[in-house]
Short mmCIF file of C-alpha atoms in Angstrom, two decimals:
data_model
loop_
_atom_site.label_atom_id
_atom_site.label_comp_id
_atom_site.label_asym_id
_atom_site.label_seq_id
_atom_site.Cartn_x
_atom_site.Cartn_y
_atom_site.Cartn_z
CA CYS A 1 -6.57 0.35 3.68
CA PHE A 2 -2.93 -0.22 4.45
CA PHE A 3 0.55 0.77 3.45
CA LEU A 4 3.91 -0.93 3.75
CA ILE A 5 7.56 -0.10 3.38
CA GLU A 6 10.62 -2.34 3.43
CA LYS A 7 14.22 -1.36 4.17
CA SER A 8 16.16 -0.97 0.95
CA LYS A 9 19.58 0.09 -0.17
CA ILE A 10 19.43 3.38 -2.07
CA MET A 11 20.78 2.95 -5.61
CA THR A 12 19.34 6.04 -7.30
CA SER A 13 16.60 8.51 -6.48
CA THR A 14 13.97 6.30 -8.06
CA THR A 15 15.34 2.73 -7.98
CA MET A 16 15.64 0.62 -4.83
CA VAL A 17 17.11 -2.87 -4.46
CA GLN A 18 16.49 -5.09 -1.45
CA SER A 19 19.57 -5.19 0.77
CA SER A 20 19.15 -8.65 2.26
CA THR A 21 16.44 -11.24 2.74
CA ARG A 22 15.38 -14.01 5.04
CA ASP A 23 14.59 -17.55 3.96
CA SER A 24 11.29 -19.16 4.99
CA SER A 25 10.05 -22.29 3.26
CA ASN A 26 11.73 -21.41 -0.04
CA THR A 27 10.30 -17.87 0.15
CA LYS A 28 12.74 -14.98 0.56
CA LEU A 29 11.40 -12.44 3.03
CA PRO A 30 12.52 -8.79 3.31
CA ASP A 31 14.74 -8.09 6.30
CA ARG A 32 12.54 -5.11 7.22
CA LEU A 33 8.83 -4.86 6.59
CA VAL A 34 6.35 -2.41 8.09
CA ILE A 35 2.59 -2.77 7.68
CA VAL A 36 -0.01 -0.25 8.84
CA ALA A 37 -3.72 -1.00 8.55
CA GLY A 38 -6.72 1.26 9.09
CA THR A 39 -10.19 0.10 10.11
CA TYR A 40 -13.76 1.28 9.75
CA ASP A 41 -13.67 2.13 13.48
CA GLY A 42 -10.93 4.74 13.07
CA VAL A 43 -8.20 2.49 14.50
CA LEU A 44 -4.64 2.26 13.16
CA ALA A 45 -2.70 -0.94 13.79
CA GLY A 46 0.97 -1.45 12.94
CA TRP A 47 3.22 -4.48 12.51
CA ASP A 48 6.98 -4.55 12.05
CA THR A 49 9.74 -7.09 11.68
CA ILE A 50 11.48 -5.42 14.64
CA LYS A 51 9.94 -4.71 18.00
CA TYR A 52 9.63 -1.10 19.17
CA GLU A 53 11.06 -0.16 22.54
CA LYS A 54 8.45 0.76 25.15
CA GLU A 55 7.84 4.52 25.01
CA GLU A 56 7.97 4.82 28.82
CA LYS A 57 11.74 4.36 28.60
CA ASN A 58 12.09 7.54 26.60
CA LYS A 59 12.05 10.45 29.04
CA LYS A 60 12.63 13.15 26.44
CA ILE A 61 9.26 13.21 24.69
CA ASP A 62 8.25 16.61 23.37
CA LYS A 63 5.35 17.96 25.43
CA ASN A 64 3.53 18.85 22.21
CA ARG A 65 3.90 15.29 20.90
CA LYS A 66 1.95 12.30 22.14
CA SER A 67 3.41 8.82 22.24
CA PHE A 68 1.51 5.98 20.63
CA SER A 69 0.51 4.69 24.07
CA GLN A 70 -0.66 8.16 25.20
CA LYS A 71 -2.67 8.59 22.01
CA ASN A 72 -4.24 5.19 22.51
CA GLU A 73 -5.23 5.87 26.15
CA GLU A 74 -6.62 9.31 25.36
CA ARG A 75 -8.86 8.23 22.49
CA SER A 76 -10.03 4.94 24.03
CA GLY A 77 -10.64 6.58 27.42
CA ASN A 78 -12.75 9.44 26.08
CA SER A 79 -14.56 7.52 23.39
CA ALA A 80 -18.21 6.71 23.90
CA ASN A 81 -18.02 3.99 21.29
CA SER A 82 -17.62 0.67 23.12
CA THR A 83 -17.01 -1.12 19.84
CA THR A 84 -13.86 0.92 19.25
CA SER A 85 -12.71 0.31 22.82
CA ASP A 86 -13.25 -3.44 22.47
CA LEU A 87 -11.39 -3.46 19.18
CA LEU A 88 -8.44 -1.64 20.76
CA ASP A 89 -8.34 -4.16 23.61
CA MET A 90 -8.31 -7.02 21.12
CA LEU A 91 -5.60 -5.48 18.93
CA ASN A 92 -3.41 -4.50 21.84
CA GLN A 93 -3.59 -7.90 23.53
CA PRO A 94 -0.66 -9.47 21.65
CA TYR A 95 1.39 -6.29 22.13
CA LEU A 96 0.74 -6.14 25.88
CA ASP A 97 1.37 -9.85 26.36
CA THR A 98 4.80 -9.59 24.71
CA PRO A 99 4.46 -11.71 21.56
CA ASP A 100 7.10 -14.15 20.41
CA ASP A 101 10.19 -12.12 19.54
CA ASN A 102 11.12 -14.73 16.96
CA SER A 103 7.96 -14.22 14.91
CA TYR A 104 8.54 -12.47 11.59
CA LEU A 105 5.92 -9.73 12.10
CA LYS A 106 5.22 -8.21 15.52
CA MET A 107 2.32 -5.93 16.41
CA ASN A 108 3.86 -2.69 17.68
CA PHE A 109 0.86 -0.41 18.10
CA ALA A 110 -2.92 -0.15 17.89
CA MET A 111 -4.62 3.16 18.57
CA ALA A 112 -7.86 5.00 17.92
CA VAL A 113 -7.01 7.95 15.67
CA HIS A 114 -10.12 9.11 13.79
CA ASP A 115 -13.79 9.65 14.63
CA GLY A 116 -15.05 7.51 11.78
CA SER A 117 -13.34 5.26 9.28
CA VAL A 118 -9.71 5.49 8.20
CA ARG A 119 -9.86 6.36 4.51
CA SER A 120 -6.20 6.19 3.55
CA VAL A 121 -2.72 5.64 5.00
CA SER A 122 0.70 6.46 3.54
CA ILE A 123 4.26 6.13 4.82
CA SER A 124 7.27 8.17 3.78
CA SER A 125 10.82 6.95 4.32
CA MET A 126 13.94 8.58 5.69
CA ASN A 127 17.66 7.87 5.71
CA GLY A 128 19.48 6.10 8.50
CA THR A 129 18.75 3.45 11.10
CA ASN A 130 17.36 3.66 14.61
CA GLU A 131 18.52 1.88 17.74
CA ASN A 132 16.12 -0.99 17.25
CA GLU A 133 17.44 -1.70 13.76
CA THR A 134 21.05 -1.54 14.92
CA LYS A 135 20.26 -4.06 17.65
CA GLN A 136 18.31 -6.21 15.21
CA ASN A 137 21.12 -6.24 12.67
CA SER A 138 23.72 -7.21 15.27
CA ASN A 139 21.64 -10.16 16.49
CA ASP A 140 20.29 -11.37 13.15
CA SER A 141 22.06 -14.47 11.93
CA CYS A 142 20.92 -13.73 8.37
CA ASN A 143 23.18 -10.67 8.26
CA ASP A 144 26.59 -12.13 7.45
CA ASN A 145 28.47 -8.85 7.37
CA ASP A 146 27.41 -6.20 9.88
CA SER A 147 29.90 -3.71 8.46
CA ASP A 148 27.94 -3.63 5.22
CA HIS A 149 24.93 -2.31 7.12
CA LYS A 150 26.92 0.37 8.89
CA GLU A 151 28.46 1.68 5.70
CA SER A 152 25.37 1.49 3.48
CA ASN A 153 22.67 4.09 3.23
CA TYR A 154 19.22 2.69 4.02
CA LEU A 155 15.65 3.80 3.89
CA ILE A 156 13.65 3.30 7.07
CA PRO A 157 10.03 4.21 7.90
CA GLY A 158 9.81 7.89 8.73
CA THR A 159 6.38 9.56 8.68
CA LEU A 160 2.97 7.91 8.81
CA LEU A 161 0.08 9.89 7.35
CA SER A 162 -3.48 8.82 8.13
CA ALA A 163 -6.56 10.43 6.54
CA GLY A 164 -9.97 9.93 8.12
CA TYR A 165 -13.66 10.40 7.46
CA ASP A 166 -13.59 13.11 10.15
CA GLU A 167 -11.78 15.36 7.61
CA SER A 168 -8.54 15.25 9.56
CA LEU A 169 -4.98 14.19 8.75
CA ALA A 170 -2.98 12.58 11.57
CA ILE A 171 0.83 12.66 11.24
CA PHE A 172 3.06 10.27 13.20
CA ASN A 173 6.82 9.93 13.59
CA LEU A 174 7.54 6.20 13.32
CA VAL A 175 11.12 6.55 14.58
CA LYS A 176 10.22 8.40 17.79
CA GLN A 177 6.84 6.64 18.03
CA THR A 178 4.98 9.89 18.58
CA GLN A 179 2.20 11.86 16.95
CA SER A 180 3.82 14.92 15.45
CA GLY A 181 0.72 16.76 14.30
CA GLU A 182 -2.89 16.83 13.18
CA VAL A 183 -4.25 18.88 10.28
CA LYS A 184 -7.80 19.58 9.20
CA THR A 185 -8.42 19.49 5.47
CA PRO A 186 -9.57 22.80 3.91
CA PRO A 187 -13.24 23.54 4.72
CA ASP A 188 -16.02 22.66 2.28
CA LEU A 189 -13.81 20.32 0.24
CA GLY A 190 -15.26 17.08 1.61
CA THR A 191 -13.59 14.08 3.20
CA PRO A 192 -10.19 12.62 2.29
CA THR A 193 -10.37 9.53 0.08
CA CYS A 194 -6.74 8.77 -0.89
CA SER A 195 -3.21 9.98 -0.24
CA SER A 196 0.39 9.69 -1.38
CA PHE A 197 3.77 11.24 -0.71
CA ALA A 198 5.70 12.79 -3.60
CA PRO A 199 8.12 11.40 -4.64
CA PRO A 200 6.76 8.15 -3.21
CA HIS A 201 9.94 6.08 -2.79
CA THR A 202 12.68 8.56 -1.92
CA ALA A 203 13.90 9.67 1.48
CA SER A 204 12.05 12.57 3.12
CA PRO A 205 9.72 13.53 0.24
CA ALA A 206 8.91 17.22 0.02
CA HIS A 207 5.16 16.97 -0.58
CA ALA A 208 2.01 14.99 0.18
CA LEU A 209 -1.13 14.78 -1.95
CA ILE A 210 -4.64 14.25 -0.58
CA GLY A 211 -7.63 13.42 -2.80
CA LEU A 212 -11.02 14.60 -1.58
CA SER A 213 -14.67 13.69 -2.14
CA SER A 214 -15.23 17.16 -3.64
CA GLY A 215 -13.05 16.25 -6.62
CA LYS A 216 -10.16 18.42 -5.44
CA ILE A 217 -6.56 17.34 -4.82
CA VAL A 218 -4.67 19.22 -2.11
CA LEU A 219 -0.89 19.47 -2.40
CA TYR A 220 0.75 19.95 1.02
CA LYS A 221 4.29 20.98 1.87
CA ARG A 222 5.44 18.22 4.18
CA ARG A 223 7.83 20.53 6.05
CA ASP A 224 5.04 22.49 7.77
CA TRP A 225 1.89 20.90 6.27
CA SER A 226 0.80 24.12 4.65
CA VAL A 227 -1.33 24.02 1.50
CA GLN A 228 0.72 24.76 -1.63
CA HIS A 229 -1.87 24.02 -4.34
CA ILE A 230 -5.50 22.94 -4.66
CA LEU A 231 -6.00 21.12 -7.96
CA ASN A 232 -9.41 20.73 -9.57
CA GLY A 233 -9.95 17.97 -12.13
CA HIS A 234 -12.78 15.66 -11.03
CA ASP A 235 -16.54 16.03 -10.66
CA GLY A 236 -17.35 16.41 -6.98
CA GLU A 237 -21.06 15.81 -7.44
CA ARG A 238 -20.40 12.16 -8.33
CA GLY A 239 -18.16 11.42 -5.35
CA GLY A 240 -14.87 13.05 -6.25
CA VAL A 241 -11.42 11.46 -6.28
CA THR A 242 -11.26 7.73 -5.55
CA CYS A 243 -7.57 6.88 -6.03
CA MET A 244 -4.17 8.35 -6.87
CA ALA A 245 -0.68 7.23 -7.81
CA VAL A 246 2.41 9.45 -7.87
CA HIS A 247 5.01 8.61 -10.54
CA PRO A 248 8.29 7.20 -9.13
CA THR A 249 10.06 10.42 -10.17
CA GLY A 250 7.53 12.56 -8.27
CA ARG A 251 7.11 14.78 -11.33
CA MET A 252 3.57 13.69 -12.19
CA ALA A 253 0.61 11.83 -10.76
CA LEU A 254 -2.48 9.95 -11.91
CA THR A 255 -5.85 10.25 -10.19
CA GLY A 256 -9.11 8.42 -10.82
CA GLY A 257 -12.64 9.37 -9.86
CA ARG A 258 -16.29 8.42 -9.86
CA ASP A 259 -16.73 10.65 -12.90
CA GLY A 260 -15.09 8.07 -15.17
CA LYS A 261 -11.93 10.16 -15.62
CA ILE A 262 -8.25 9.37 -15.22
CA VAL A 263 -6.34 12.62 -14.89
CA LEU A 264 -2.60 13.12 -15.39
CA TRP A 265 -1.16 15.94 -13.29
CA ASP A 266 2.05 17.86 -13.86
CA LEU A 267 3.27 18.25 -10.29
CA MET A 268 6.24 20.40 -11.31
CA LYS A 269 3.91 23.09 -12.61
CA GLY A 270 0.93 22.27 -10.40
CA ARG A 271 -1.58 21.88 -13.18
CA LEU A 272 -3.68 19.40 -15.14
CA ALA A 273 -1.82 17.83 -18.07
CA TYR A 274 -4.22 15.32 -19.65
CA VAL A 275 -7.67 13.79 -19.12
CA SER A 276 -8.72 10.33 -20.28
CA LYS A 277 -12.38 9.26 -20.11
CA VAL A 278 -12.88 5.58 -19.39
CA PRO A 279 -15.87 4.17 -21.29
CA SER A 280 -18.63 2.56 -19.24
CA SER A 281 -20.34 -0.72 -20.03
CA LYS A 282 -23.60 0.67 -18.69
CA LYS A 283 -25.61 3.35 -20.45
CA ARG A 284 -25.97 6.71 -18.68
CA ILE A 285 -23.69 5.53 -15.86
CA LYS A 286 -20.09 6.69 -15.74
CA SER A 287 -17.31 4.32 -14.77
CA THR A 288 -15.79 4.53 -11.31
CA ILE A 289 -12.02 4.10 -11.13
CA ASN A 290 -11.30 1.89 -8.12
CA HIS A 291 -7.51 1.95 -8.25
CA VAL A 292 -4.66 3.29 -10.37
CA ILE A 293 -0.97 2.33 -10.15
CA TRP A 294 2.44 2.87 -11.80
CA SER A 295 4.96 0.14 -12.47
CA GLU A 296 8.18 0.39 -10.47
CA ASP A 297 10.10 1.79 -13.46
CA GLY A 298 7.31 4.26 -14.29
CA LYS A 299 7.01 2.99 -17.87
CA ARG A 300 3.57 1.43 -17.45
CA TYR A 301 0.40 2.20 -15.57
CA ALA A 302 -2.77 0.25 -14.85
CA TYR A 303 -6.24 0.86 -13.47
CA CYS A 304 -9.34 -1.11 -12.52
CA THR A 305 -12.97 0.01 -12.53
CA HIS A 306 -15.98 -0.69 -10.34
CA GLU A 307 -17.64 -2.26 -13.39
CA GLY A 308 -14.99 -5.01 -13.46
CA ASN A 309 -12.51 -3.85 -16.13
CA ILE A 310 -8.71 -3.96 -15.76
CA THR A 311 -6.43 -2.11 -18.18
CA ALA A 312 -2.64 -1.79 -18.32
CA ARG A 313 -0.90 0.55 -20.78
CA ASP A 314 2.55 1.43 -22.01
CA VAL A 315 3.30 5.07 -21.23
CA ALA A 316 5.49 5.73 -24.30
CA THR A 317 3.25 4.16 -26.95
CA GLY A 318 -0.18 4.23 -25.34
CA GLU A 319 -0.59 0.56 -26.30
CA ASP A 320 -2.92 -1.59 -24.22
CA LEU A 321 -0.82 -4.32 -22.61
CA LEU A 322 -3.82 -5.79 -20.82
CA ASP A 323 -7.52 -5.11 -21.27
CA ILE A 324 -9.96 -7.54 -19.67
CA SER A 325 -13.30 -7.69 -17.87
CA LEU A 326 -13.85 -9.59 -14.62
CA SER A 327 -17.62 -9.07 -14.63
CA PRO A 328 -19.72 -10.00 -12.69
CA THR A 329 -17.02 -9.43 -10.03
CA ARG A 330 -14.49 -6.58 -9.85
CA ALA A 331 -11.01 -5.80 -8.63
CA ASN A 332 -10.90 -3.49 -5.62
CA GLN A 333 -7.14 -2.98 -5.99
CA ILE A 334 -4.36 -4.17 -8.31
CA THR A 335 -0.56 -4.31 -8.19
CA PHE A 336 2.33 -5.06 -10.55
CA ILE A 337 4.58 -8.04 -9.69
CA GLY A 338 7.43 -9.81 -11.46
CA GLY A 339 10.99 -9.31 -12.56
CA PRO A 340 13.24 -9.54 -15.62
CA GLU A 341 11.56 -12.74 -16.77
CA GLY A 342 8.14 -11.13 -17.06
CA LEU A 343 5.69 -8.54 -15.73
CA PHE A 344 2.39 -9.56 -14.18
CA LEU A 345 -0.58 -7.91 -12.53
CA ALA A 346 -2.32 -9.31 -9.44
CA ALA A 347 -5.89 -8.32 -8.61
CA ALA A 348 -7.63 -8.28 -5.21
CA CYS A 349 -11.19 -9.17 -6.18
CA ASP A 350 -14.49 -8.52 -4.46
CA ASN A 351 -15.47 -12.19 -4.71
CA GLY A 352 -12.45 -13.29 -2.66
CA GLY A 353 -10.43 -14.41 -5.68
CA LEU A 354 -6.87 -13.42 -6.49
CA PRO A 355 -6.09 -13.82 -10.21
CA ILE A 356 -2.80 -12.84 -11.83
CA PHE A 357 -2.40 -11.74 -15.45
CA ALA A 358 0.55 -11.56 -17.81
CA VAL A 359 1.17 -7.96 -18.90
CA GLY A 360 2.30 -7.44 -22.49
CA SER A 361 1.08 -7.71 -26.06
CA ILE A 362 0.66 -11.24 -27.42
CA ASP A 363 1.95 -12.15 -30.88
CA ASP A 364 0.33 -14.51 -33.39
CA SER A 365 2.64 -17.44 -32.60
CA GLU A 366 1.79 -17.28 -28.88
CA GLU A 367 -1.91 -17.12 -29.69
CA GLU A 368 -1.67 -20.20 -31.92
CA LEU A 369 0.14 -22.11 -29.18
CA GLY A 370 -2.55 -21.17 -26.68
CA ALA A 371 -0.18 -19.29 -24.36
CA ARG A 372 -1.55 -18.95 -20.85
CA ARG A 373 -2.21 -15.32 -19.97
CA ALA A 374 -4.05 -15.63 -16.66
CA LEU A 375 -4.22 -17.92 -13.63
CA MET A 376 -6.37 -17.95 -10.50
CA ALA A 377 -3.89 -17.99 -7.62
CA ILE A 378 -6.63 -18.03 -4.95
CA GLU A 379 -10.10 -19.27 -5.85
CA PRO A 380 -13.15 -17.03 -5.20
CA VAL A 381 -15.50 -17.63 -2.27
CA GLU A 382 -18.20 -20.07 -3.31
CA GLY A 383 -21.85 -19.06 -3.45
CA LYS A 384 -23.41 -15.65 -2.97
CA LEU A 385 -21.27 -13.28 -0.94
CA THR A 386 -22.59 -11.53 2.16
CA ALA A 387 -21.22 -8.56 4.08
CA GLY A 388 -19.19 -10.77 6.41
CA ASP A 389 -17.45 -12.79 3.72
CA GLU A 390 -13.72 -12.47 3.13
CA ARG A 391 -13.55 -10.12 0.16
CA PHE A 392 -10.11 -8.86 -0.82
CA LYS A 393 -9.99 -5.12 -0.12
CA CYS A 394 -6.30 -4.24 -0.59
CA ILE A 395 -3.20 -5.58 -2.28
CA GLN A 396 0.32 -4.21 -2.65
CA SER A 397 3.56 -5.70 -3.90
CA ILE A 398 6.83 -5.51 -1.98
CA GLN A 399 10.28 -5.15 -3.45
CA GLY A 400 13.11 -7.55 -2.88
CA GLY A 401 13.21 -11.31 -2.74
CA THR A 402 11.55 -12.94 -5.72
CA GLY A 403 9.64 -9.83 -6.81
CA PHE A 404 6.37 -11.77 -6.59
CA MET A 405 5.47 -11.16 -2.96
CA VAL A 406 2.32 -9.23 -2.07
CA ILE A 407 0.50 -8.10 1.04
CA THR A 408 -3.30 -8.49 1.03
CA ALA A 409 -6.05 -7.43 3.41
CA ASN A 410 -9.60 -8.73 3.34
CA SER A 411 -12.94 -7.81 4.86
CA GLY A 412 -12.55 -10.62 7.40
CA GLY A 413 -9.73 -8.68 9.07
CA ILE A 414 -6.90 -10.92 7.81
CA ILE A 415 -3.65 -9.42 6.51
CA SER A 416 -1.51 -11.91 4.59
CA LEU A 417 1.96 -12.02 3.09
CA ILE A 418 1.75 -14.19 -0.05
CA ASP A 419 4.35 -15.37 -2.56
CA LEU A 420 2.85 -15.59 -6.07
CA GLU A 421 6.00 -16.84 -7.77
CA GLY A 422 4.57 -20.34 -8.25
CA ALA A 423 1.56 -19.10 -10.21
CA ALA A 424 3.70 -16.78 -12.35
CA THR A 425 6.16 -19.60 -13.07
CA MET A 426 3.33 -21.77 -14.33
CA MET A 427 2.36 -19.12 -16.86
CA LEU A 428 5.96 -18.62 -17.93
CA SER A 429 6.48 -22.34 -18.45
CA ASN A 430 2.96 -22.88 -19.86
CA ASP A 431 3.06 -26.40 -18.41
CA ASP A 432 -0.44 -27.74 -17.96
CA ASP A 433 0.88 -30.68 -15.94
CA ASP A 434 1.69 -28.35 -13.06
CA ASP A 435 -1.96 -27.48 -12.38
CA ASP A 436 -2.14 -29.80 -9.37
CA ASP A 437 0.95 -28.26 -7.81
CA VAL A 438 0.01 -24.58 -7.97
CA ASP A 439 -1.55 -24.54 -4.52
CA ASN A 440 1.72 -25.72 -2.98
CA ASP A 441 3.61 -22.84 -4.59
CA VAL A 442 1.02 -20.07 -4.29
CA ASP A 443 -0.48 -20.49 -0.87
CA ARG A 444 2.75 -19.95 1.08
CA GLU A 445 1.38 -17.16 3.23
CA ASP A 446 1.82 -15.75 6.69
CA ASP A 447 -1.37 -14.39 8.28
CA VAL A 448 -1.14 -11.55 10.76
#
């Protein structure tokens, strides 16, 4: 699981536009990108486009707060699990050896946080810039006008929330590089499975939501991490909540579960608003919702199931904009990509493939012309998959640039930044002659 945030200029409370970009092989990169990944060993690793200052230089650390380095030493030193210790040594190696400062992404921390797997990570943003960003902006040749950065209001990474199998929530301050707290989930409600801040894309959101294996959703006040509501809408006996997505306005949220339900929550009133049951292709077995998402404008939502179905719908009309089956494989996560010229959906599949689909109803004329509606950007792994194969586990789009850039993570431990504009352009142009050139456009990726 992973989460990312890029620095953006605040236009409204719900709409963000990339402030500036970097050019790399015809691909426009965000000027600020933060990636945090969690592992099965309870380790959190973080990459950033700017390098953090060493925490030892900061003499004014709160005694009740632990720096990233202190947290790392404490957990690795006391842990009896040699595998976790070895993993920390491996992850910290590039950080300790001072990686190339000119590289786009730099590893800034790796630390053991949970006793057991990391189940979910989320990042909230805040206003302003820190010293590192000010230094970065002044030295970055891509920033033509430094005064624009001083006068503009920017979002920067603020709070990192990590939920673990050990039924704990770890809270970190990404500006001060310290752990600011740890909270145990309410007793007898199971383990955390998913999380989100609300509203998700505004500065200093007021709340955080945690989905649990009991089927409950806990609504926390972010100010003091006290429990404000416990919402009940999913069947805990079948594994509880599997995914959640807060609407860009923060007024409502969607959750999916192993009970075959997608639930719409009214977060303003703290109650269930609507329940949709997803039909299963197998008799006597309910569908499992693997992932649910909103489009950036909040006008569409999409979900994928463990049985291999992907559906995208228009919120206002309820019309299916996409309804397909990937069986025998499935999408573990999905994300919207695109811009004014068209909306697409990219799927991180369990067979290692990465298909993209055009989102929208198709008219008779397009059907007669054989309009292309899907394209395989990355081919699946050949043959029968085993546990060690590189299955896509996570995918998330990033704003700015072309609008077609995604971050992926696979079971082989590789995190990639990929530009899917080439594949989307092929579908928009419907030019079959470009088939041989798609790899050149799609596979522009940077592996971490």
